[in-house]
PDB file of C-alpha atoms in Angstrom:
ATOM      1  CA  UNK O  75      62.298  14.010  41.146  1.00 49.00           C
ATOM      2  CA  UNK O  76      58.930  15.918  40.339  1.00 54.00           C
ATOM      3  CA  UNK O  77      58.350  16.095  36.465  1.00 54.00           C
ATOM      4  CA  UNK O  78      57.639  19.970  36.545  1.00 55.00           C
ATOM      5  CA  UNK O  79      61.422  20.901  37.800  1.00 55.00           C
ATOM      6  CA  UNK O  80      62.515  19.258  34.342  1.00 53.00           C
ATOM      7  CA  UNK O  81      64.769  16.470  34.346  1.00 53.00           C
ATOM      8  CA  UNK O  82      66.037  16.183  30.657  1.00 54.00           C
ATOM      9  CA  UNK O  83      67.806  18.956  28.917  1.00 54.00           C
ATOM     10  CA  UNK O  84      65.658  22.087  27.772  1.00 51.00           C
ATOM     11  CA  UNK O  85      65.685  22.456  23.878  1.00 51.00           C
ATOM     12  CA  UNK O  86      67.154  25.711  22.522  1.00 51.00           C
ATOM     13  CA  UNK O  87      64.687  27.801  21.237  1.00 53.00           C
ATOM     14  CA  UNK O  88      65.831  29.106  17.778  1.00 50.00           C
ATOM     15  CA  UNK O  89      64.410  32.201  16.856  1.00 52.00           C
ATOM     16  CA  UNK O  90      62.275  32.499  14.141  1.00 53.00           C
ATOM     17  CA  UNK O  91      63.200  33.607  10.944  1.00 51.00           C
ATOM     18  CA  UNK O  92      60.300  36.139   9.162  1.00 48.00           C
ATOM     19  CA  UNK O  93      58.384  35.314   7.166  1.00 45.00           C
ATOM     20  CA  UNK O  94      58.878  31.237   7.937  1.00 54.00           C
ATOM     21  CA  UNK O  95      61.225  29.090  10.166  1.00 57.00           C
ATOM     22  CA  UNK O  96      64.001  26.853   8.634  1.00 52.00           C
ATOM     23  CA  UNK O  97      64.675  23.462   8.971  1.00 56.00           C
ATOM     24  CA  UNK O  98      68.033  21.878   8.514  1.00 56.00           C
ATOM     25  CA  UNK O  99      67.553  21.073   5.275  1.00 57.00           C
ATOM     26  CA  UNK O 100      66.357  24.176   3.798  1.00 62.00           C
ATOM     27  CA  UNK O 101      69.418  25.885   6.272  1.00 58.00           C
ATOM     28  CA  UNK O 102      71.925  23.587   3.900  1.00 64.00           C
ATOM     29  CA  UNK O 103      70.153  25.065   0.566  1.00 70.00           C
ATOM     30  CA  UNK O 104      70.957  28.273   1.671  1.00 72.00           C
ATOM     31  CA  UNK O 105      73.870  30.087   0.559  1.00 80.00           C
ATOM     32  CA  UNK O 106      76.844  30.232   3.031  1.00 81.00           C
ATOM     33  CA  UNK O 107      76.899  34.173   3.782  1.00 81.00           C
ATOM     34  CA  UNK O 108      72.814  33.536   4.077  1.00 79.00           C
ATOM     35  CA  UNK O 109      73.924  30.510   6.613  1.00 75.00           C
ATOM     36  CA  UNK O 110      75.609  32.752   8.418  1.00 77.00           C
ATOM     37  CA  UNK O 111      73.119  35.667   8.871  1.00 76.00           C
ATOM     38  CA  UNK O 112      70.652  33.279  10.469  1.00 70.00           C
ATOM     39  CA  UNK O 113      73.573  31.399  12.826  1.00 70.00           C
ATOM     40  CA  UNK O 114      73.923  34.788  14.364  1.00 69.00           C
ATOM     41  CA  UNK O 115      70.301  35.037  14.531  1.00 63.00           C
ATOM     42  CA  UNK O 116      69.681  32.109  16.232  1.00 60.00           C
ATOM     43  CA  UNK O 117      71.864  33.213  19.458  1.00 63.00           C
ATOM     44  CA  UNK O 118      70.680  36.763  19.701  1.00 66.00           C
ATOM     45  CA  UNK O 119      67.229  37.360  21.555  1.00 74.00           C
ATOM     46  CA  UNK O 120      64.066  38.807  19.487  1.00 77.00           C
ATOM     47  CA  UNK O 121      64.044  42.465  20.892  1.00 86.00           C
ATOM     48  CA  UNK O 122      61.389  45.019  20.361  1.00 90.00           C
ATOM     49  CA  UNK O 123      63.912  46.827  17.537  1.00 88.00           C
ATOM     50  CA  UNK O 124      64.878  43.676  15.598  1.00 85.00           C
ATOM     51  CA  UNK O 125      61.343  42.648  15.335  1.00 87.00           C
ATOM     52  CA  UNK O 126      60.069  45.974  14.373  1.00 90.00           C
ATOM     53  CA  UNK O 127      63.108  46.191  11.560  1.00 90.00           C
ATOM     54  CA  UNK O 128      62.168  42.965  10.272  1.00 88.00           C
ATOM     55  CA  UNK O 129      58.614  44.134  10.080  1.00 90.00           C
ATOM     56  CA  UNK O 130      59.738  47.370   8.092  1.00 91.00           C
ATOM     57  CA  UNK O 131      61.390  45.407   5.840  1.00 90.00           C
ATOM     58  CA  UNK O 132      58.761  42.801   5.027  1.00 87.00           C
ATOM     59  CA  UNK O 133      56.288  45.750   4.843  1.00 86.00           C
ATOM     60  CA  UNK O 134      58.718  47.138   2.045  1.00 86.00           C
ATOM     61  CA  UNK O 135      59.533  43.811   0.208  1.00 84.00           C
ATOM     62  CA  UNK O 136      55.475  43.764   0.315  1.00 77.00           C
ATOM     63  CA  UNK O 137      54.857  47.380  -1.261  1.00 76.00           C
ATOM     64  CA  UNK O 138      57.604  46.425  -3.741  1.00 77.00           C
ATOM     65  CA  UNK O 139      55.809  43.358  -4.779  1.00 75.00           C
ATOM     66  CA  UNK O 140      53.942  42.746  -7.643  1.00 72.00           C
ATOM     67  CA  UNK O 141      50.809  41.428  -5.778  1.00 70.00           C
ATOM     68  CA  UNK O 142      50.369  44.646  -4.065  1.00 68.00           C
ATOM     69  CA  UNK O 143      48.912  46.287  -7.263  1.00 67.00           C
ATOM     70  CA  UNK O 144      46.973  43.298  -7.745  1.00 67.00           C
ATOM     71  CA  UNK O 145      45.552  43.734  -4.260  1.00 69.00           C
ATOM     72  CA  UNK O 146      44.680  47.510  -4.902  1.00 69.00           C
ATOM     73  CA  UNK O 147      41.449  48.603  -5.008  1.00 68.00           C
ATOM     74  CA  UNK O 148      39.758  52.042  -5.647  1.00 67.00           C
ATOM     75  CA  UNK O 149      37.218  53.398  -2.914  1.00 69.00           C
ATOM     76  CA  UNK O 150      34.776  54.051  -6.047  1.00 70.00           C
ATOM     77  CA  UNK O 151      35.381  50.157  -6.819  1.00 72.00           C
ATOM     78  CA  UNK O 152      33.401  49.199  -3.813  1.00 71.00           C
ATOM     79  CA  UNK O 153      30.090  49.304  -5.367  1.00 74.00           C
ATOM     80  CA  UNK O 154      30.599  48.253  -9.031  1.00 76.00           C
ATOM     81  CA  UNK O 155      30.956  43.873  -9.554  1.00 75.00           C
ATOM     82  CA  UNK O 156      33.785  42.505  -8.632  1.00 72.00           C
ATOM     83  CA  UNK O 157      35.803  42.102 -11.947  1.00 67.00           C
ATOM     84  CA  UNK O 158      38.783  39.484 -10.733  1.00 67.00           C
ATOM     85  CA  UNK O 159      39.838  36.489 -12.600  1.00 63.00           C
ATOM     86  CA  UNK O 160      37.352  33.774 -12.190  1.00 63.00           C
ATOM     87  CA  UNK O 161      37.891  31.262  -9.271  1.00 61.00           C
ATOM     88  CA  UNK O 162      40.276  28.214 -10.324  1.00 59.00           C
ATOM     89  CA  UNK O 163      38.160  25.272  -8.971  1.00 60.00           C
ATOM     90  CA  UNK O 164      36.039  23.127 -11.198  1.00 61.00           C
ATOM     91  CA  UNK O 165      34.026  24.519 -14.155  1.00 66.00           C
ATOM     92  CA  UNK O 166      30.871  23.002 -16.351  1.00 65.00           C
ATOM     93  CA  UNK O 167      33.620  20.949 -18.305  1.00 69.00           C
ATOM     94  CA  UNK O 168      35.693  20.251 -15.278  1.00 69.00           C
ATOM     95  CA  UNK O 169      32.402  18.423 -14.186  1.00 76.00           C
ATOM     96  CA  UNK O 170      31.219  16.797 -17.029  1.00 78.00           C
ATOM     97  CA  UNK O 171      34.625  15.416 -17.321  1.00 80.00           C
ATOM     98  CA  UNK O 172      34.144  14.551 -13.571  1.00 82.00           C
ATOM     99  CA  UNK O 173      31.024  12.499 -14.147  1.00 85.00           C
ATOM    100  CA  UNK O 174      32.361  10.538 -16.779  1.00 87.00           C
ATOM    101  CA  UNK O 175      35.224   9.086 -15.269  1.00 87.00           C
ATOM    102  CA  UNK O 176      33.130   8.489 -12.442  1.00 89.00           C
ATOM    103  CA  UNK O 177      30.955   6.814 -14.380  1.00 91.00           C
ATOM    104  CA  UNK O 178      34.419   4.648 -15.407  1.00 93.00           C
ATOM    105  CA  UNK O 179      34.913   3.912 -11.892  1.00 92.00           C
ATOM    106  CA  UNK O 180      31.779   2.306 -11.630  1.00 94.00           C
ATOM    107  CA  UNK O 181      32.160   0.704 -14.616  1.00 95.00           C
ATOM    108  CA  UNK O 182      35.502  -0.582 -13.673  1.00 95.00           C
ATOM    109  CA  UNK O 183      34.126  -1.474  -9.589  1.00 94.00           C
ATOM    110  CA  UNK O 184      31.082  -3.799 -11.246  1.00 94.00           C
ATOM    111  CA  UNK O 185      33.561  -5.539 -13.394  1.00 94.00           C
ATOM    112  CA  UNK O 186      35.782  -6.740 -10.650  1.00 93.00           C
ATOM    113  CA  UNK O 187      32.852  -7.719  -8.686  1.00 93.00           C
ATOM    114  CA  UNK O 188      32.005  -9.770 -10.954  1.00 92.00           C
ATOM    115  CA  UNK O 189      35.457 -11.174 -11.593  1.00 91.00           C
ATOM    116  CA  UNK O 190      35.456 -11.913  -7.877  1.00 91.00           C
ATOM    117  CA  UNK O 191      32.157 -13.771  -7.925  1.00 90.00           C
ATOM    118  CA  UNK O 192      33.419 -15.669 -11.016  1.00 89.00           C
ATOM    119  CA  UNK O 193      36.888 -16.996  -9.129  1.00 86.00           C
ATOM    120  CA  UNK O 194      35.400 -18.077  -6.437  1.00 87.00           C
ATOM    121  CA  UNK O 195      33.002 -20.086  -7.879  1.00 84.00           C
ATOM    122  CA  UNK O 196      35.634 -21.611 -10.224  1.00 83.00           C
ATOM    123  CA  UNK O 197      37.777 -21.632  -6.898  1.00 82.00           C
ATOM    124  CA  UNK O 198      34.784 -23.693  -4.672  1.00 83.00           C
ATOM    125  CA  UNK O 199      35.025 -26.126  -7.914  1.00 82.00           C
ATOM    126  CA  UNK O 200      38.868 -26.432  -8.470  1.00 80.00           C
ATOM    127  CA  UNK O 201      39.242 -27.728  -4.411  1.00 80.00           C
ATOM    128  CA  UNK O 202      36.288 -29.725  -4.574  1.00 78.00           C
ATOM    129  CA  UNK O 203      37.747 -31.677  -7.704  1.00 79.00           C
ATOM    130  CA  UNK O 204      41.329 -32.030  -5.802  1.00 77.00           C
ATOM    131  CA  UNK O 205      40.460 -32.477  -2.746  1.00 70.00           C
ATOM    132  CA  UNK O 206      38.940 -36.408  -1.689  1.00 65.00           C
ATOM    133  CA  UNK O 207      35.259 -35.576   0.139  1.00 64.00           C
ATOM    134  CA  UNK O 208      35.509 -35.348   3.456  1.00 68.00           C
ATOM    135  CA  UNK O 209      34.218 -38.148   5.900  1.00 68.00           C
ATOM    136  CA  UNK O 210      30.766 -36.904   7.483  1.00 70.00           C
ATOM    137  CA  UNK O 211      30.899 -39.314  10.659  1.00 73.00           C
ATOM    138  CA  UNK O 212      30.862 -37.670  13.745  1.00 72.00           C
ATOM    139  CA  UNK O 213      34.252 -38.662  15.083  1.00 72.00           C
ATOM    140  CA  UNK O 214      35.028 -40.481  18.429  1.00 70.00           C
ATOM    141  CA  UNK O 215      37.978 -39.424  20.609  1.00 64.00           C
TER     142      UNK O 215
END
């Protein structure tokens, strides 16, 4: 049988639910008249109204939103500086702090290389005092 005509069982494509897809386990947090809403989803086919309802009603759960008045800008805002909050990543103390526990690290890395070198030395001595010296005849089979 040639593998393009399909020989196991085509998957069921579940249609996706706006603005992200569920998996099982986020289906079973869901309440049960929620549960329902998307089972009956699943089976119908996205058409060109559904999707565009959907969209409608994401683009009014957007204007609705809080973050939308965040977002807005005035045209006479273009020019000035841009006045948002400053960005979240690291700052001067951020980094400082940064460089001192890398510093640390180092610390910390140099200490148990040196630990290392320290047990095997004591290691090489501990066998060699346990363990009878080896014979250093060439041996005949």
């Amino acid at each position: 049988m040639p593998a393009a005509t399909g020989g196991a069982e085509p998957r069921r494509q579940l249609v996706a639910d706006f603005p992200s897809e569920h998996s099982k386990r986020s289906f079973l947090k869901l309440a049960p008249m929620e549960q329902r809403r998307f089972k009956s989803v699943e089976s119908r086919p996205i058409t060109t109204s559904t999707y565009l309802t959907e969209s409608v009603d994401r683009h009014r759960d957007m204007e609705a939103s809080r973050l939308k008045d965040y977002l807005r800008e005035k045209e006479g805002d273009a020019n000035k500086p841009w006045s948002k909050p400053a960005f979240p990543g690291a700052s001067a103390k951020d980094n400082k702090e940064n460089q001192e526990s890398l510093r640390e690290l180092e610390q910390i890395r140099h200490t148990i290389e040196t630990l290392q070198k320290v047990g095997s030395v004591v290691l090489r001595r501990f066998r060699a005092s346990t363990n009878p010296p080896r014979d250093r005849r060439p041996r005949r089979f």
